[in-house]
Amino acid sequence: MSLPEPPSASPPGASRVILALETSCDETAAAVVRDGREVLSSVVSSQVDLHARFGGVVPELAGRAHLELIVPVVREALERAGMLDDDGRPVAPSAVAATVGPGLVGSLLVGVSAAKALAMAFSVPFVGVNHLEGHLYAALLEDPALELPAVVLLVSGGHTLLVEMVAVGRYRLLGGTVDDAAGEAFDKVSRFLGLGYPGGPAVEAAARSGDPEAISFTRPMLAEGLAMSFSGLKTAVVHHVRAHPEVATSDVAASFQAAVADVLVAKTLRAAASTGARSLCLAGGVAANSLLRARAKADGEAAGLHVFLPSRAMCTDNAAMIAAAAFVRLERDGPSPLSLGAEAAMAFPVSPAP
Ligand code: KG4
Ligand code: ZN
């Protein structure tokens, strides 16, 4: 069966209201954003409680929960954006977007299928968005005057990347982790210390009463380059605790967190210096970490950079950032074909050379 051709995008200059869906991991999210900048609504329903007792995201459960949540979450996003008429019927947006990857395939498929169905029902374009590209727009959504080029440190549960945002819609991948993502290291250390899931906030809470200088953990690959590694640091934590069972958990958490922040901030400043970037931004779930935020702000400003820290809600997974990325995609590349599928291992979308 051949699918209908996507409707063409609206004429240039017209205002575009994009409804976006984000279901790549364990948050079911929908948002309505006007012209890639103005957030009319952003609804995030977290499944943290569902997965907490298993110590991590259970893909099968995540997919089922997205299925149950997607319709009420989309409805609420439309309602909060004032897009339900007096009879409760939705008003058509200009386009419907969804995260197509990377992520858990069973979770992605829920958002992608729902977005395609809505696009067909409304007779508007469908736009597939790369989740990582979405995270880059968190800063621009909250600070439209952000000076580019900017170096963005994208630190989430699945990825740790340094990206140069050369201009809106143009990115250059500068470096990243060669093994575990920073968030993954937080999650694994948290599980090992018995602090629970999700690991980042749990380690941060435990670190509050600890001494960051109690244990001098390795700062892997700190000396040069823009590559990072966090798997050795996690192993160092395990070895230290096994060798010193009397050590205070709070000291381990604080010392580990300090090591991660040291590496991330040093690499980000090196990236900024090597590109001549004017601004520095954080993105992704780990960017909610208070120590990382404070260090990035202080050291970035000392290096003469404008530092922008998106709100914590914008750092973690949400659909407003997906709508903002979709706006740029739609302007530049037009609608995505309805045959576009979900792709679990989708790579970061490096722009072609200008
Ligand atoms: O971006 P995100 O919400 O989802 C992914 O795309 O992965 O990031 C989730 C990750 C998890 O690994 C979580 O432990 C981490 O972000 N995280 C934190 C904090 N809050 C969330 N890591 C350190 N400190 C935090 N406060
Ligand atoms: Zn994410």
Short mmCIF file of N, CA, C and O in Angstrom, two decimals, residues 297-348:
data_model
loop_
_atom_site.label_atom_id
_atom_site.label_comp_id
_atom_site.label_asym_id
_atom_site.label_seq_id
_atom_site.Cartn_x
_atom_site.Cartn_y
_atom_site.Cartn_z
N LYS A 297 28.94 27.66 34.83
CA LYS A 297 28.66 29.10 34.87
C LYS A 297 29.94 29.86 35.28
O LYS A 297 30.36 30.80 34.59
N ALA A 298 30.54 29.44 36.40
CA ALA A 298 31.70 30.17 36.93
C ALA A 298 32.89 30.08 35.96
O ALA A 298 33.46 31.10 35.57
N ASP A 299 33.24 28.88 35.54
CA ASP A 299 34.43 28.72 34.69
C ASP A 299 34.18 29.26 33.29
O ASP A 299 35.09 29.81 32.66
N GLY A 300 32.96 29.11 32.78
CA GLY A 300 32.63 29.61 31.44
C GLY A 300 32.72 31.13 31.41
O GLY A 300 33.31 31.71 30.49
N GLU A 301 32.15 31.76 32.42
CA GLU A 301 32.18 33.24 32.45
C GLU A 301 33.61 33.74 32.66
O GLU A 301 34.00 34.75 32.07
N ALA A 302 34.38 33.01 33.46
CA ALA A 302 35.79 33.41 33.66
C ALA A 302 36.55 33.32 32.33
O ALA A 302 37.51 34.07 32.12
N ALA A 303 36.10 32.44 31.44
CA ALA A 303 36.75 32.31 30.12
C ALA A 303 36.17 33.28 29.10
O ALA A 303 36.47 33.21 27.91
N GLY A 304 35.28 34.19 29.57
CA GLY A 304 34.74 35.22 28.68
C GLY A 304 33.55 34.78 27.85
O GLY A 304 33.19 35.44 26.87
N LEU A 305 32.94 33.65 28.22
CA LEU A 305 31.80 33.15 27.44
C LEU A 305 30.48 33.60 28.06
O LEU A 305 30.40 33.76 29.29
N HIS A 306 29.46 33.75 27.21
CA HIS A 306 28.12 33.94 27.73
C HIS A 306 27.62 32.54 28.06
O HIS A 306 27.59 31.67 27.19
N VAL A 307 27.26 32.29 29.32
CA VAL A 307 26.84 30.94 29.71
C VAL A 307 25.34 30.92 29.91
O VAL A 307 24.80 31.73 30.68
N PHE A 308 24.65 30.03 29.20
CA PHE A 308 23.21 29.92 29.40
C PHE A 308 22.86 28.53 29.91
O PHE A 308 23.21 27.51 29.31
N LEU A 309 22.17 28.49 31.05
CA LEU A 309 21.75 27.23 31.66
C LEU A 309 20.23 27.12 31.55
O LEU A 309 19.52 27.83 32.25
N PRO A 310 19.72 26.27 30.66
CA PRO A 310 18.27 26.13 30.57
C PRO A 310 17.70 25.65 31.90
O PRO A 310 18.41 25.04 32.70
N SER A 311 16.42 25.94 32.14
CA SER A 311 15.77 25.48 33.38
C SER A 311 15.86 23.95 33.44
O SER A 311 16.01 23.28 32.41
N ARG A 312 15.76 23.40 34.65
CA ARG A 312 15.88 21.95 34.79
C ARG A 312 14.82 21.22 33.98
O ARG A 312 15.06 20.17 33.39
N ALA A 313 13.61 21.77 33.93
CA ALA A 313 12.51 21.12 33.19
C ALA A 313 12.82 21.08 31.70
O ALA A 313 12.42 20.16 31.00
N MET A 314 13.55 22.08 31.21
CA MET A 314 13.89 22.11 29.79
C MET A 314 15.08 21.20 29.48
O MET A 314 15.26 20.74 28.36
N CYS A 315 15.93 20.95 30.52
CA CYS A 315 17.10 20.07 30.33
C CYS A 315 16.67 18.62 30.17
O CYS A 315 17.18 17.89 29.34
N THR A 316 15.71 18.18 31.00
CA THR A 316 15.27 16.78 30.90
C THR A 316 14.29 16.65 29.73
O THR A 316 13.86 17.65 29.16
N ASP A 317 13.96 15.41 29.39
CA ASP A 317 13.17 15.17 28.17
C ASP A 317 11.83 15.90 28.21
O ASP A 317 11.10 15.84 29.20
N ASN A 318 11.53 16.58 27.11
CA ASN A 318 10.25 17.30 26.97
C ASN A 318 9.96 17.43 25.48
O ASN A 318 10.85 17.19 24.65
N ALA A 319 8.74 17.80 25.15
CA ALA A 319 8.37 17.86 23.73
C ALA A 319 8.50 19.27 23.16
O ALA A 319 8.49 19.43 21.94
N ALA A 320 8.66 20.30 24.02
CA ALA A 320 8.81 21.67 23.50
C ALA A 320 10.08 21.76 22.67
O ALA A 320 10.11 22.37 21.59
N MET A 321 11.16 21.13 23.15
CA MET A 321 12.43 21.17 22.40
C MET A 321 12.29 20.42 21.07
O MET A 321 12.94 20.79 20.08
N ILE A 322 11.44 19.41 21.04
CA ILE A 322 11.22 18.65 19.80
C ILE A 322 10.45 19.52 18.79
O ILE A 322 10.76 19.54 17.59
N ALA A 323 9.49 20.29 19.30
CA ALA A 323 8.73 21.20 18.43
C ALA A 323 9.64 22.28 17.86
O ALA A 323 9.54 22.64 16.68
N ALA A 324 10.57 22.77 18.69
CA ALA A 324 11.49 23.82 18.22
C ALA A 324 12.41 23.28 17.12
O ALA A 324 12.64 23.94 16.10
N ALA A 325 12.91 22.05 17.31
CA ALA A 325 13.77 21.44 16.28
C ALA A 325 12.95 21.15 15.02
O ALA A 325 13.43 21.32 13.90
N ALA A 326 11.69 20.74 15.22
CA ALA A 326 10.81 20.43 14.07
C ALA A 326 10.56 21.67 13.23
O ALA A 326 10.49 21.61 12.00
N PHE A 327 10.43 22.81 13.89
CA PHE A 327 10.19 24.07 13.18
C PHE A 327 11.34 24.35 12.20
O PHE A 327 11.13 24.67 11.04
N VAL A 328 12.58 24.17 12.71
CA VAL A 328 13.76 24.43 11.86
C VAL A 328 13.83 23.42 10.72
O VAL A 328 14.08 23.76 9.57
N ARG A 329 13.58 22.16 11.03
CA ARG A 329 13.58 21.09 10.01
C ARG A 329 12.55 21.37 8.91
O ARG A 329 12.81 21.21 7.73
N LEU A 330 11.38 21.76 9.36
CA LEU A 330 10.28 21.98 8.41
C LEU A 330 10.62 23.16 7.48
O LEU A 330 10.40 23.09 6.27
N GLU A 331 11.19 24.21 8.05
CA GLU A 331 11.58 25.38 7.24
C GLU A 331 12.64 24.98 6.22
O GLU A 331 12.62 25.43 5.09
N ARG A 332 13.59 24.15 6.68
CA ARG A 332 14.75 23.86 5.84
C ARG A 332 14.52 22.70 4.88
O ARG A 332 14.86 22.76 3.71
N ASP A 333 13.95 21.59 5.41
CA ASP A 333 13.85 20.37 4.60
C ASP A 333 12.44 20.02 4.19
O ASP A 333 12.22 19.08 3.44
N GLY A 334 11.44 20.72 4.73
CA GLY A 334 10.05 20.38 4.43
C GLY A 334 9.59 19.19 5.25
O GLY A 334 10.33 18.70 6.11
N PRO A 335 8.37 18.70 5.00
CA PRO A 335 7.80 17.61 5.79
C PRO A 335 8.58 16.31 5.62
O PRO A 335 9.26 16.12 4.61
N SER A 336 8.46 15.42 6.60
CA SER A 336 9.05 14.09 6.49
C SER A 336 8.03 13.17 5.82
O SER A 336 6.83 13.36 6.00
N PRO A 337 8.51 12.16 5.09
CA PRO A 337 7.55 11.22 4.50
C PRO A 337 6.87 10.39 5.59
O PRO A 337 7.49 10.12 6.63
N LEU A 338 5.63 10.00 5.36
CA LEU A 338 4.94 9.18 6.37
C LEU A 338 5.54 7.79 6.48
O LEU A 338 5.23 7.03 7.39
N SER A 339 6.41 7.45 5.52
CA SER A 339 7.06 6.14 5.58
C SER A 339 8.27 6.15 6.53
O SER A 339 8.86 5.11 6.81
N LEU A 340 8.63 7.32 7.06
CA LEU A 340 9.78 7.42 7.98
C LEU A 340 9.48 6.63 9.25
O LEU A 340 8.44 6.82 9.88
N GLY A 341 10.41 5.73 9.60
CA GLY A 341 10.16 4.89 10.77
C GLY A 341 10.94 5.35 11.99
O GLY A 341 11.68 6.33 11.93
N ALA A 342 10.76 4.63 13.09
CA ALA A 342 11.54 4.89 14.31
C ALA A 342 12.89 4.20 14.17
O ALA A 342 12.98 3.13 13.58
N GLU A 343 13.94 4.83 14.69
CA GLU A 343 15.29 4.26 14.58
C GLU A 343 15.98 4.33 15.93
O GLU A 343 16.39 5.42 16.37
N ALA A 344 16.11 3.16 16.59
CA ALA A 344 16.61 3.12 17.96
C ALA A 344 18.02 3.71 18.09
O ALA A 344 18.32 4.42 19.04
N ALA A 345 18.89 3.44 17.12
CA ALA A 345 20.30 3.84 17.26
C ALA A 345 20.65 5.05 16.39
O ALA A 345 21.79 5.21 15.99
N MET A 346 19.68 5.90 16.11
CA MET A 346 19.91 7.05 15.23
C MET A 346 21.10 7.89 15.73
O MET A 346 21.21 8.21 16.91
N ALA A 347 21.98 8.25 14.80
CA ALA A 347 23.17 9.04 15.16
C ALA A 347 22.84 10.52 15.22
O ALA A 347 21.79 10.95 14.72
N PHE A 348 23.76 11.30 15.79
CA PHE A 348 23.58 12.75 15.83
C PHE A 348 23.62 13.31 14.40
O PHE A 348 24.48 12.93 13.61
#
